[in-house]
């Protein structure tokens, strides 16, 4: 920052004004009582000013490796410090520009209650104080807010991301034409090239808040300042940062005109950055981390594909991207999932989303999808993990709905899978509410398949009668 002691000086300046106005002491008594005995005002302001905070920033340890006692102490002081600032908010807009910039940065750093240094209460206080700055609750028509947002990006965000290599883009935030990779500087460590990751952790939270204040015109004005940090977070090797990158990309795409995305060529850059994340699977990636990443990447990819190809004449490009996700992401990922049943559940659940997105054009994948779903339903251990059965029936519903003209070709495999799964659940000795829910889904899928087959002039009644004759318990499934 330009002024390392900005927040501290600003608070003292505000305290002086309050004293002149006869409004009482800087720290109200009810707030003083909440402070730990060994904490003074300077420590509060130092902790709030995260760029000087040695508790979190001047150390290589990520927040999850800091002791819980240390985190609790920092959160308590931060909460009280924000309450202190709430008593001074009436003079915020009278501060000099550099003080105001430091103050907004400080408050924005506490806006995400998922951060280790933030609590829900502190986050609410930070949001309320930022709204007290008036036009920041709606920066679209406020010149002061636009100028301050640009200053935040230039002076508070850019310096921390300037040394992070982001391949595939130019300095103007456009797709790079050269296919040659950037030279690697082995003399610089990751800690030196990524201060936003190791020293100034709050920079990502401030960037997130800034992104939430932009509209389409402000985004285009600050385009070169936004793209490098966004790609740096998305390309980082840490799972947490990749997940944050996906969230930031979704926020970015919601305010980006498709024409701007197409003109800069960044749609392909973002797509290339996301696709490798689909291979972050066990055992190389811990299961919990893989679930978090996959759960963020798949929805982000679908939003990106819609943003890249919004027009009807771009359907071929959209379908090509969806085909690649289904083949290299879901089908290949499921084949590697093995015993990690939660990974399998997530991947099968994404089949329904992708098939619904592709519509009738997903017919080319029936030869792979129907056997996969049928195998899950007819597995001897299918009832051991009912969420996978829910995902499989949901996927099967999407397959039937979108490909009903061709589903008759696979009706033998589908009837067999439904019948085996139904009979296995009927054999369960202990009734389960979860199994009852699956049974209801199977009945709905059976009705859907019956309707689809009747629409293609298949004699469903005769086939149902044959199944019921072979096993009377199927009557409830087929005639529900």
XYZ file of N, CA and C in Angstrom, residues 93-355:
789
model
N -16.397 9.547 4.471
C -16.261 10.204 3.175
C -15.470 11.503 3.244
N -15.157 11.984 4.456
C -14.356 13.198 4.585
C -12.865 12.900 4.648
N -12.523 11.628 4.636
C -11.108 11.243 4.678
C -10.401 11.592 3.377
N -9.103 11.827 3.475
C -8.318 12.023 2.264
C -8.298 10.721 1.470
N -7.999 10.849 0.172
C -8.153 9.715 -0.746
C -7.349 8.497 -0.312
N -6.077 8.691 0.073
C -5.252 7.523 0.416
C -5.759 6.835 1.678
N -6.307 7.599 2.623
C -6.877 6.998 3.816
C -8.145 6.218 3.462
N -8.973 6.828 2.612
C -10.217 6.177 2.219
C -9.936 4.875 1.475
N -8.904 4.892 0.645
C -8.531 3.679 -0.098
C -8.107 2.570 0.853
N -7.307 2.910 1.852
C -6.886 1.919 2.844
C -8.085 1.407 3.641
N -8.999 2.317 3.965
C -10.160 1.935 4.758
C -11.051 0.955 3.998
N -11.312 1.236 2.722
C -12.151 0.343 1.910
C -11.476 -1.012 1.745
N -10.155 -1.006 1.543
C -9.425 -2.270 1.434
C -9.559 -3.081 2.713
N -9.400 -2.413 3.834
C -9.512 -3.087 5.128
C -10.879 -3.712 5.296
N -11.934 -2.952 5.006
C -13.295 -3.466 5.178
C -13.595 -4.593 4.197
N -13.162 -4.426 2.946
C -13.417 -5.461 1.930
C -12.738 -6.777 2.293
N -11.624 -6.703 3.031
C -10.898 -7.915 3.412
C -11.689 -8.786 4.378
N -12.732 -8.232 5.006
C -13.520 -8.988 5.978
C -14.909 -9.356 5.448
N -15.127 -9.247 4.139
C -16.465 -9.459 3.595
C -16.812 -10.921 3.341
N -15.833 -11.804 3.398
C -16.092 -13.228 3.158
C -15.920 -13.988 4.469
N -17.029 -14.440 5.056
C -16.954 -15.095 6.372
C -16.339 -16.481 6.327
N -15.947 -16.956 5.149
C -15.258 -18.242 5.052
C -13.759 -18.117 5.308
N -13.255 -16.889 5.305
C -11.836 -16.678 5.576
C -11.535 -16.948 7.044
N -10.311 -17.405 7.304
C -9.936 -17.787 8.667
C -9.948 -16.603 9.616
N -9.675 -15.401 9.105
C -9.590 -14.229 9.983
C -10.941 -13.522 10.157
N -11.992 -14.080 9.597
C -13.293 -13.416 9.605
C -14.332 -14.283 10.298
N -15.268 -13.638 10.967
C -16.431 -14.316 11.531
C -17.679 -13.814 10.807
N -18.792 -14.505 11.024
C -20.047 -14.073 10.407
C -20.405 -12.657 10.850
N -20.196 -12.389 12.125
C -20.510 -11.060 12.650
C -19.603 -10.000 12.030
N -18.318 -10.306 11.935
C -17.378 -9.355 11.343
C -17.708 -9.101 9.872
N -18.098 -10.148 9.169
C -18.466 -9.998 7.758
C -19.683 -9.091 7.599
N -20.684 -9.282 8.448
C -21.876 -8.421 8.387
C -21.511 -6.975 8.676
N -20.656 -6.762 9.689
C -20.237 -5.402 10.022
C -19.490 -4.759 8.863
N -18.620 -5.537 8.207
C -17.853 -4.994 7.077
C -18.777 -4.596 5.931
N -19.757 -5.457 5.625
C -20.704 -5.128 4.553
C -21.505 -3.880 4.899
N -21.943 -3.778 6.130
C -22.732 -2.610 6.549
C -21.906 -1.332 6.453
N -20.638 -1.408 6.868
C -19.784 -0.225 6.809
C -19.495 0.189 5.370
N -19.326 -0.785 4.488
C -19.122 -0.456 3.077
C -20.372 0.184 2.476
N -21.542 -0.297 2.887
C -22.778 0.327 2.424
C -22.922 1.744 2.967
N -22.336 2.015 4.137
C -22.384 3.361 4.696
C -21.623 4.350 3.820
N -20.741 3.826 2.976
C -20.024 4.707 2.062
C -20.897 5.148 0.905
N -22.189 4.860 0.989
C -23.170 5.402 0.049
C -23.159 4.734 -1.296
N -22.479 5.342 -2.246
C -22.569 4.900 -3.638
C -21.927 3.547 -3.860
N -21.217 2.968 -2.869
C -20.596 1.658 -3.075
C -21.611 0.536 -3.070
N -22.831 0.800 -2.567
C -23.859 -0.222 -2.649
C -24.406 -0.333 -4.060
N -24.101 0.670 -4.904
C -24.502 0.637 -6.308
C -23.542 1.522 -7.083
N -22.436 0.935 -7.518
C -21.361 1.716 -8.132
C -21.603 2.043 -9.596
N -22.753 1.667 -10.154
C -22.962 1.821 -11.587
C -22.952 3.286 -12.025
N -23.552 4.161 -11.215
C -23.651 5.542 -11.652
C -22.848 6.500 -10.815
N -21.944 6.040 -9.994
C -21.212 6.890 -9.070
C -19.762 7.010 -9.528
N -19.356 8.215 -9.934
C -17.994 8.404 -10.437
C -16.961 8.174 -9.348
N -17.248 8.641 -8.127
C -16.302 8.445 -7.033
C -16.062 6.962 -6.769
N -17.140 6.193 -6.805
C -17.003 4.753 -6.587
C -16.204 4.110 -7.703
N -16.461 4.508 -8.951
C -15.715 3.940 -10.082
C -14.226 4.256 -9.962
N -13.927 5.517 -9.584
C -12.525 5.899 -9.442
C -11.848 5.107 -8.323
N -12.570 4.920 -7.219
C -11.983 4.194 -6.099
C -11.810 2.712 -6.423
N -12.766 2.152 -7.157
C -12.658 0.750 -7.574
C -11.426 0.569 -8.456
N -11.213 1.498 -9.376
C -10.029 1.397 -10.242
C -8.753 1.541 -9.424
N -8.777 2.446 -8.454
C -7.599 2.616 -7.596
C -7.325 1.352 -6.785
N -8.376 0.695 -6.304
C -8.208 -0.559 -5.575
C -7.528 -1.599 -6.450
N -7.981 -1.692 -7.694
C -7.408 -2.682 -8.602
C -5.955 -2.357 -8.936
N -5.657 -1.065 -9.154
C -4.311 -0.675 -9.561
C -3.312 -0.701 -8.401
N -3.737 -0.226 -7.228
C -2.792 -0.019 -6.133
C -2.816 -1.122 -5.077
N -3.944 -1.817 -4.951
C -4.054 -2.822 -3.901
C -4.037 -4.254 -4.431
N -4.532 -4.476 -5.627
C -4.623 -5.836 -6.172
C -3.480 -6.132 -7.138
N -3.270 -5.272 -8.093
C -2.280 -5.526 -9.141
C -0.881 -5.816 -8.614
N -0.361 -5.059 -7.617
C 1.016 -5.336 -7.164
C 1.224 -6.751 -6.646
N 0.191 -7.354 -6.066
C 0.341 -8.693 -5.496
C 0.245 -9.789 -6.554
N -0.301 -9.472 -7.722
C -0.443 -10.471 -8.787
C 0.510 -10.205 -9.944
N 1.267 -9.113 -9.880
C 2.085 -8.707 -11.020
C 3.168 -9.726 -11.352
N 3.688 -10.420 -10.350
C 4.794 -11.359 -10.585
C 4.314 -12.788 -10.827
N 3.016 -13.002 -10.780
C 2.466 -14.334 -11.041
C 2.297 -14.527 -12.536
N 2.904 -15.572 -13.069
C 2.838 -15.839 -14.503
C 1.464 -16.378 -14.879
N 0.838 -15.723 -15.849
C -0.454 -16.184 -16.369
C -0.295 -16.397 -17.870
N -0.180 -17.638 -18.270
C 0.053 -17.957 -19.674
C -1.234 -17.842 -20.468
N -1.086 -17.546 -21.742
C -2.242 -17.537 -22.644
C -2.899 -16.194 -22.824
N -2.431 -15.143 -22.124
C -3.049 -13.822 -22.274
C -1.972 -12.761 -22.458
N -2.379 -11.632 -23.054
C -1.499 -10.492 -23.209
C -1.663 -9.551 -22.015
N -0.884 -8.497 -21.969
C -0.987 -7.528 -20.888
C -2.315 -6.781 -20.923
N -2.943 -6.749 -22.079
C -4.230 -6.073 -22.213
C -5.403 -6.968 -21.829
N -5.115 -8.194 -21.384
C -6.178 -9.100 -20.978
C -6.861 -9.778 -22.140
N -6.137 -10.001 -23.224
C -6.685 -10.697 -24.393
C -5.942 -12.016 -24.616
N -6.538 -12.862 -25.435
C -5.910 -14.149 -25.721
C -4.626 -13.942 -26.499
N -3.548 -14.566 -26.050
C -2.255 -14.431 -26.717
C -2.232 -15.266 -27.992
N -1.664 -14.698 -29.034
C -1.590 -15.399 -30.317
C -0.471 -16.420 -30.318
N 0.647 -16.091 -29.688
C 1.809 -16.979 -29.687
C 1.479 -18.278 -28.974
N 1.902 -19.372 -29.563
C 1.678 -20.692 -28.974
C 2.844 -21.134 -28.098
N 3.906 -20.309 -28.047
C 5.077 -20.680 -27.262
C 4.821 -20.405 -25.788
N 5.196 -21.318 -24.906
C 5.003 -21.074 -23.466
C 5.924 -19.992 -22.955
N 5.523 -19.326 -21.892
C 6.364 -18.296 -21.283
C 7.604 -18.930 -20.656
N 8.733 -18.239 -20.710
C 9.946 -18.784 -20.075
C 9.759 -18.905 -18.573
N 10.328 -19.948 -18.012
C 10.205 -20.211 -16.584
C 11.406 -19.639 -15.855
N 11.143 -18.851 -14.818
C 12.212 -18.268 -14.015
C 12.391 -19.106 -12.752
N 13.445 -19.944 -12.756
C 13.679 -20.845 -11.632
C 14.338 -20.136 -10.447
N 14.764 -18.909 -10.648
C 15.410 -18.173 -9.565
C 14.396 -17.602 -8.582
N 13.132 -17.609 -8.952
C 12.094 -17.026 -8.117
C 11.216 -18.127 -7.540
N 11.054 -18.132 -6.232
C 10.218 -19.143 -5.586
C 8.751 -18.777 -5.713
N 7.897 -19.760 -5.462
C 6.458 -19.498 -5.531
C 6.031 -18.487 -4.477
N 6.685 -18.507 -3.330
C 6.340 -17.543 -2.280
C 6.648 -16.122 -2.728
N 7.677 -15.956 -3.534
C 8.033 -14.623 -4.026
C 7.131 -14.194 -5.176
N 6.739 -15.135 -6.018
C 5.920 -14.781 -7.184
C 4.434 -14.721 -6.875
N 4.030 -15.256 -5.721
C 2.610 -15.256 -5.365
C 2.403 -14.712 -3.952
N 2.666 -13.423 -3.757
C 2.434 -12.854 -2.416
C 0.973 -12.913 -1.996
N 0.065 -12.922 -2.958
C -1.368 -13.011 -2.643
C -1.727 -14.365 -2.033
N -0.876 -15.354 -2.213
C -1.149 -16.699 -1.705
C -0.478 -16.955 -0.366
N 0.677 -16.330 -0.110
C 1.457 -16.648 1.085
C 1.563 -15.498 2.076
N 1.625 -14.257 1.600
C 1.772 -13.132 2.521
C 0.500 -12.305 2.648
N -0.059 -11.887 1.530
C -1.210 -10.986 1.531
C -2.473 -11.752 1.160
N -2.885 -12.626 2.067
C -3.998 -13.526 1.781
C -5.304 -12.783 1.532
N -5.435 -11.603 2.116
C -6.684 -10.861 1.993
C -6.924 -10.347 0.579
N -5.890 -10.353 -0.290
C -6.012 -9.778 -1.634
C -7.096 -10.470 -2.450
N -7.232 -11.779 -2.297
C -8.264 -12.515 -3.044
C -9.656 -12.088 -2.599
N -9.845 -11.890 -1.291
C -11.143 -11.469 -0.781
C -11.479 -10.066 -1.251
N -10.495 -9.171 -1.237
C -10.727 -7.809 -1.733
C -11.061 -7.840 -3.218
N -10.357 -8.668 -3.976
C -10.639 -8.796 -5.409
C -12.054 -9.313 -5.637
N -12.481 -10.261 -4.829
C -13.835 -10.786 -4.944
C -14.870 -9.682 -4.695
N -14.623 -8.877 -3.658
C -15.560 -7.799 -3.356
C -15.604 -6.781 -4.497
N -14.440 -6.428 -5.027
C -14.374 -5.472 -6.138
C -15.146 -5.994 -7.337
N -14.969 -7.278 -7.643
C -15.660 -7.877 -8.784
C -17.172 -7.800 -8.614
N -17.632 -7.912 -7.376
C -19.063 -7.829 -7.113
C -19.630 -6.437 -7.253
N -18.779 -5.419 -7.333
C -19.247 -4.042 -7.463
C -19.334 -3.577 -8.914
N -18.875 -4.391 -9.841
C -18.770 -3.963 -11.233
C -20.013 -4.301 -12.034
N -20.301 -3.456 -13.030
C -21.277 -3.785 -14.055
C -20.519 -3.968 -15.374
N -21.241 -4.155 -16.476
C -20.584 -4.471 -17.748
C -19.647 -3.356 -18.200
N -20.073 -2.091 -18.078
C -19.231 -0.982 -18.547
C -17.993 -0.819 -17.670
N -18.164 -0.923 -16.344
C -17.010 -0.816 -15.455
C -16.049 -1.984 -15.656
N -16.597 -3.144 -15.967
C -15.757 -4.312 -16.228
C -14.883 -4.080 -17.446
N -15.458 -3.540 -18.505
C -14.686 -3.295 -19.720
C -13.625 -2.223 -19.494
N -13.947 -1.215 -18.673
C -12.977 -0.161 -18.378
C -11.754 -0.716 -17.649
N -11.978 -1.687 -16.781
C -10.890 -2.224 -15.952
C -10.431 -3.610 -16.405
N -10.727 -3.965 -17.623
C -10.453 -5.298 -18.142
C -9.010 -5.765 -17.917
N -7.987 -4.966 -18.271
C -6.602 -5.434 -18.078
C -6.217 -5.628 -16.619
N -6.965 -5.013 -15.699
C -6.663 -5.150 -14.282
C -7.371 -6.338 -13.642
N -8.360 -6.891 -14.318
C -9.192 -7.953 -13.753
C -8.754 -9.336 -14.240
N -8.411 -9.447 -15.511
C -8.127 -10.764 -16.098
C -6.895 -11.435 -15.485
N -5.748 -10.765 -15.335
C -4.573 -11.460 -14.754
C -4.813 -12.032 -13.362
N -5.396 -11.277 -12.411
C -5.652 -11.894 -11.100
C -6.619 -13.069 -11.175
N -7.645 -12.938 -12.009
C -8.636 -14.008 -12.136
C -7.999 -15.288 -12.642
N -7.174 -15.182 -13.672
C -6.514 -16.368 -14.217
C -5.447 -16.909 -13.263
N -4.780 -16.012 -12.541
C -3.760 -16.460 -11.592
C -4.370 -17.325 -10.502
N -5.521 -16.927 -9.990
C -6.203 -17.713 -8.951
C -6.705 -19.030 -9.528
N -7.256 -18.972 -10.731
C -7.811 -20.162 -11.361
C -6.728 -21.173 -11.716
N -5.548 -20.699 -12.099
C -4.452 -21.587 -12.518
C -3.618 -22.100 -11.356
N -3.846 -21.583 -10.155
C -3.013 -21.974 -9.023
C -3.192 -23.455 -8.706
N -2.141 -24.070 -8.167
C -2.190 -25.507 -7.901
C -3.005 -25.904 -6.693
N -3.250 -24.977 -5.770
C -3.996 -25.300 -4.555
C -5.483 -25.462 -4.863
N -6.084 -26.515 -4.335
C -7.500 -26.790 -4.589
C -8.380 -25.640 -4.107
N -8.076 -25.100 -2.920
C -8.875 -23.996 -2.392
C -8.904 -22.823 -3.345
N -7.760 -22.498 -3.929
C -7.704 -21.368 -4.852
C -8.407 -21.673 -6.167
N -8.356 -22.907 -6.621
C -9.083 -23.273 -7.830
C -10.594 -23.141 -7.609
N -11.057 -23.556 -6.433
C -12.484 -23.426 -6.120
C -12.882 -21.950 -6.065
N -12.037 -21.134 -5.413
C -12.305 -19.698 -5.389
C -12.280 -19.119 -6.793
N -11.347 -19.614 -7.620
C -11.277 -19.146 -8.997
C -12.547 -19.436 -9.774
N -13.133 -20.614 -9.539
C -14.396 -20.958 -10.198
C -15.510 -20.011 -9.757
N -15.568 -19.721 -8.456
C -16.591 -18.802 -7.955
C -16.412 -17.413 -8.559
N -15.162 -16.954 -8.639
C -14.886 -15.641 -9.219
C -15.221 -15.613 -10.701
N -14.946 -16.714 -11.400
C -15.243 -16.774 -12.835
C -16.745 -16.711 -13.083
N -17.532 -17.364 -12.238
C -18.990 -17.295 -12.378
C -19.465 -15.858 -12.175
N -18.946 -15.170 -11.160
C -19.291 -13.762 -10.947
C -18.900 -12.923 -12.160
N -17.741 -13.217 -12.703
C -17.236 -12.483 -13.865
C -18.123 -12.700 -15.091
N -18.516 -13.938 -15.341
C -19.310 -14.250 -16.525
C -20.718 -13.649 -16.460
N -21.242 -13.482 -15.252
C -22.589 -12.918 -15.112
C -22.662 -11.471 -15.568
N -21.544 -10.759 -15.528
C -21.561 -9.354 -15.922
C -20.811 -9.095 -17.225
N -20.301 -10.149 -17.846
C -19.532 -9.986 -19.082
C -20.422 -10.179 -20.304
N -20.524 -9.193 -21.183
C -21.284 -9.376 -22.424
C -20.640 -10.466 -23.281
N -21.421 -11.360 -23.868
C -20.830 -12.416 -24.713
C -19.966 -11.871 -25.839
N -20.342 -10.710 -26.372
C -19.560 -10.118 -27.464
C -18.153 -9.760 -26.994
N -18.031 -9.280 -25.750
C -16.714 -8.931 -25.203
C -15.880 -10.184 -24.970
N -16.514 -11.233 -24.498
C -15.807 -12.495 -24.272
C -15.297 -13.058 -25.591
N -16.124 -12.931 -26.630
C -15.735 -13.427 -27.956
C -14.645 -12.562 -28.570
N -14.763 -11.250 -28.388
C -13.816 -10.314 -28.999
C -12.417 -10.463 -28.418
N -12.332 -10.733 -27.134
C -11.029 -10.877 -26.485
C -10.467 -12.298 -26.590
N -11.319 -13.257 -26.975
C -10.873 -14.636 -27.106
C -10.622 -15.345 -25.790
N -11.102 -14.765 -24.682
C -10.804 -15.346 -23.379
C -11.683 -16.538 -23.029
N -12.771 -16.723 -23.769
C -13.605 -17.892 -23.505
C -12.803 -19.179 -23.620
N -11.987 -19.265 -24.655
C -11.149 -20.461 -24.847
C -10.068 -20.564 -23.772
N -9.539 -19.412 -23.337
C -8.501 -19.426 -22.300
C -9.070 -19.967 -20.995
N -10.247 -19.494 -20.613
C -10.877 -19.987 -19.394
C -11.227 -21.472 -19.520
N -11.702 -21.867 -20.689
C -12.063 -23.269 -20.912
C -10.840 -24.172 -20.755
N -9.714 -23.739 -21.324
C -8.482 -24.530 -21.218
C -7.959 -24.576 -19.785
N -8.249 -23.536 -19.002
C -7.806 -23.527 -17.607
C -8.659 -24.443 -16.743
N -9.932 -24.619 -17.097
C -10.847 -25.429 -16.289
C -10.775 -26.916 -16.614
N -10.575 -27.263 -17.866
C -10.654 -28.662 -18.271
C -9.691 -29.583 -17.517
N -8.434 -29.200 -17.264
C -7.557 -30.111 -16.508
C -8.065 -30.428 -15.113
N -8.906 -29.565 -14.558
C -9.436 -29.811 -13.208
C -10.314 -31.058 -13.157
N -10.848 -31.488 -14.297
C -11.709 -32.669 -14.324
C -10.934 -33.949 -14.030
N -9.622 -33.885 -14.119
C -8.800 -35.075 -13.861
C -8.247 -35.105 -12.441
N -8.678 -34.175 -11.594
C -8.228 -34.168 -10.196
C -9.047 -35.193 -9.408
N -8.625 -36.440 -9.503
C -9.375 -37.560 -8.930
C -8.490 -38.344 -7.958
N -9.102 -39.091 -7.049
C -8.323 -39.979 -6.182
C -7.616 -41.027 -7.043
N -6.477 -41.517 -6.649
C -5.845 -41.320 -5.372
C -4.851 -40.161 -5.365
N -4.546 -39.596 -6.514
C -3.589 -38.497 -6.566
C -4.123 -37.270 -5.835
N -5.441 -37.079 -5.870
C -6.085 -35.984 -5.162
C -6.945 -36.562 -4.054
N -6.834 -36.077 -2.820
C -7.698 -36.587 -1.744
C -9.173 -36.465 -2.112
N -9.956 -37.449 -1.675
C -11.359 -37.528 -2.099
C -12.138 -36.265 -1.763
N -11.991 -35.755 -0.550
C -12.745 -34.569 -0.155
C -12.389 -33.360 -1.012
N -11.101 -33.196 -1.294
C -10.678 -32.077 -2.137
C -11.183 -32.256 -3.567
N -11.149 -33.492 -4.051
C -11.658 -33.764 -5.395
C -13.145 -33.438 -5.498
N -13.910 -33.804 -4.475
C -15.341 -33.514 -4.485
C -15.603 -32.009 -4.516
N -14.839 -31.265 -3.722
C -15.020 -29.818 -3.704
C -14.708 -29.199 -5.061
N -13.622 -29.647 -5.661
C -13.211 -29.061 -6.941
C -14.177 -29.438 -8.063
N -14.518 -30.719 -8.159
C -15.435 -31.155 -9.217
C -16.796 -30.487 -9.061
N -17.230 -30.330 -7.811
C -18.514 -29.685 -7.571
C -18.541 -28.236 -8.009
N -17.368 -27.603 -8.063
C -17.295 -26.213 -8.518
C -17.028 -26.115 -10.017
N -16.226 -27.043 -10.563
C -15.790 -26.925 -11.957
C -16.919 -27.224 -12.946
N -17.681 -28.290 -12.722
C -18.707 -28.670 -13.707
C -19.754 -27.575 -13.923
N -20.358 -26.997 -12.873
C -21.311 -25.899 -13.111
C -20.655 -24.694 -13.781
N -19.391 -24.413 -13.422
C -18.691 -23.281 -14.027
C -18.475 -23.506 -15.517
N -18.124 -24.727 -15.893
C -17.932 -25.036 -17.311
C -19.231 -24.858 -18.103
N -20.349 -25.296 -17.537
C -21.633 -25.136 -18.239
C -21.981 -23.664 -18.414
N -21.751 -22.861 -17.383
C -22.014 -21.419 -17.490
C -21.099 -20.786 -18.523
N -19.835 -21.207 -18.535
C -18.876 -20.674 -19.506
C -19.272 -21.033 -20.931
N -19.699 -22.264 -21.157
C -20.086 -22.688 -22.499
C -21.289 -21.892 -22.988
N -22.255 -21.651 -22.103
C -23.416 -20.829 -22.497
C -22.992 -19.405 -22.824
N -22.053 -18.872 -22.041
C -21.597 -17.501 -22.279
C -20.782 -17.393 -23.560
N -19.990 -18.424 -23.849
C -19.161 -18.411 -25.053
C -19.979 -18.534 -26.321
N -21.030 -19.334 -26.277
C -21.814 -19.653 -27.478
C -23.293 -19.400 -27.233
N -23.700 -18.134 -27.103
C -25.102 -17.857 -26.780
C -26.044 -17.965 -27.963
N -25.516 -17.816 -29.171
C -26.375 -17.799 -30.358
C -26.655 -19.209 -30.862
N -27.764 -19.329 -31.592
C -28.166 -20.635 -32.126
C -27.161 -21.154 -33.151
N -26.531 -20.221 -33.894
C -25.565 -20.666 -34.913
C -24.252 -21.146 -34.290
N -24.112 -20.993 -32.971
C -22.919 -21.504 -32.286
C -23.164 -22.875 -31.659
N -24.253 -23.516 -32.048
C -24.622 -24.786 -31.419
C -23.560 -25.860 -31.614
N -22.940 -25.902 -32.784
C -21.928 -26.923 -33.030
C -20.747 -26.774 -32.074
N -20.329 -25.526 -31.865
C -19.227 -25.289 -30.935
C -19.628 -25.651 -29.514
N -20.857 -25.332 -29.151
C -21.342 -25.650 -27.801
C -21.409 -27.153 -27.597
N -21.921 -27.875 -28.580
C -22.029 -29.331 -28.478
C -20.661 -29.995 -28.453
N -19.711 -29.417 -29.191
C -18.366 -29.978 -29.189
C -17.747 -29.886 -27.794
N -17.964 -28.757 -27.136
C -17.438 -28.591 -25.778
C -18.122 -29.537 -24.802
N -19.441 -29.689 -24.938
C -20.179 -30.580 -24.046
C -19.770 -32.041 -24.262
N -19.541 -32.413 -25.529
C -19.066 -33.774 -25.825
C -17.742 -34.054 -25.118
N -16.855 -33.061 -25.172
C -15.535 -33.240 -24.565
C -15.651 -33.388 -23.050
N -16.515 -32.601 -22.441
C -16.697 -32.692 -20.987
C -17.261 -34.053 -20.601
N -18.230 -34.517 -21.361
C -18.858 -35.801 -21.044
C -17.879 -36.957 -21.210
N -17.096 -36.918 -22.267
C -16.185 -38.038 -22.542
C -14.964 -38.016 -21.611
N -14.259 -36.877 -21.588
C -13.014 -36.810 -20.822
C -13.246 -36.560 -19.345
N -14.375 -35.969 -19.002
C -14.665 -35.668 -17.611
C -15.457 -36.765 -16.928
N -16.711 -36.959 -17.361
C -17.613 -37.881 -16.667
C -17.268 -39.342 -16.947
N -17.234 -39.735 -18.211
C -17.045 -41.149 -18.542
C -15.654 -41.642 -18.142
N -14.626 -40.878 -18.475
C -13.278 -41.293 -18.102
C -13.084 -41.202 -16.589
N -13.647 -40.162 -15.985
C -13.533 -40.015 -14.540
C -14.213 -41.140 -13.791
N -15.388 -41.562 -14.265
C -16.111 -42.652 -13.599
C -15.336 -43.963 -13.702
N -14.673 -44.164 -14.818
C -13.894 -45.405 -14.975
C -12.700 -45.435 -14.016
N -12.238 -44.268 -13.566
C -11.121 -44.208 -12.632
C -11.578 -44.078 -11.182
N -12.863 -43.834 -10.969
C -13.358 -43.585 -9.609
C -13.196 -44.807 -8.721
N -13.421 -46.005 -9.285
C -13.226 -47.244 -8.535
C -14.061 -47.305 -7.276
N -13.402 -47.489 -6.135
C -14.089 -47.668 -4.862
C -14.558 -46.353 -4.247
N -14.218 -45.237 -4.862
C -14.610 -43.930 -4.315
C -16.036 -43.612 -4.768
N -16.984 -44.133 -4.005
C -18.371 -44.100 -4.426
C -18.931 -42.682 -4.444
N -18.429 -41.796 -3.591
C -18.928 -40.415 -3.603
C -18.496 -39.681 -4.870
N -17.306 -40.011 -5.364
C -16.863 -39.446 -6.638
C -17.773 -39.947 -7.761
N -18.063 -41.256 -7.727
C -18.962 -41.819 -8.728
C -20.329 -41.176 -8.693
N -20.851 -40.948 -7.490
C -22.161 -40.300 -7.361
C -22.160 -38.914 -8.008
N -21.116 -38.124 -7.725
C -21.069 -36.779 -8.296
C -20.996 -36.810 -9.813
N -20.172 -37.704 -10.353
C -20.017 -37.776 -11.803
C -21.299 -38.246 -12.478
N -21.959 -39.235 -11.901
C -23.230 -39.711 -12.482
C -24.293 -38.625 -12.396
N -24.260 -37.851 -11.314
C -25.226 -36.764 -11.172
C -25.037 -35.710 -12.257
N -23.802 -35.526 -12.730
C -23.535 -34.541 -13.774
C -24.018 -35.016 -15.149
N -24.268 -36.321 -15.293
C -24.781 -36.830 -16.564
C -26.107 -36.165 -16.902
N -26.986 -36.043 -15.907
C -28.295 -35.429 -16.153
C -28.137 -33.989 -16.620
N -27.247 -33.236 -15.994
C -27.043 -31.836 -16.390
C -26.523 -31.736 -17.816
N -25.565 -32.583 -18.155
C -24.982 -32.528 -19.497
C -25.963 -32.996 -20.566
N -26.703 -34.051 -20.281
C -27.678 -34.552 -21.252
C -28.785 -33.522 -21.466
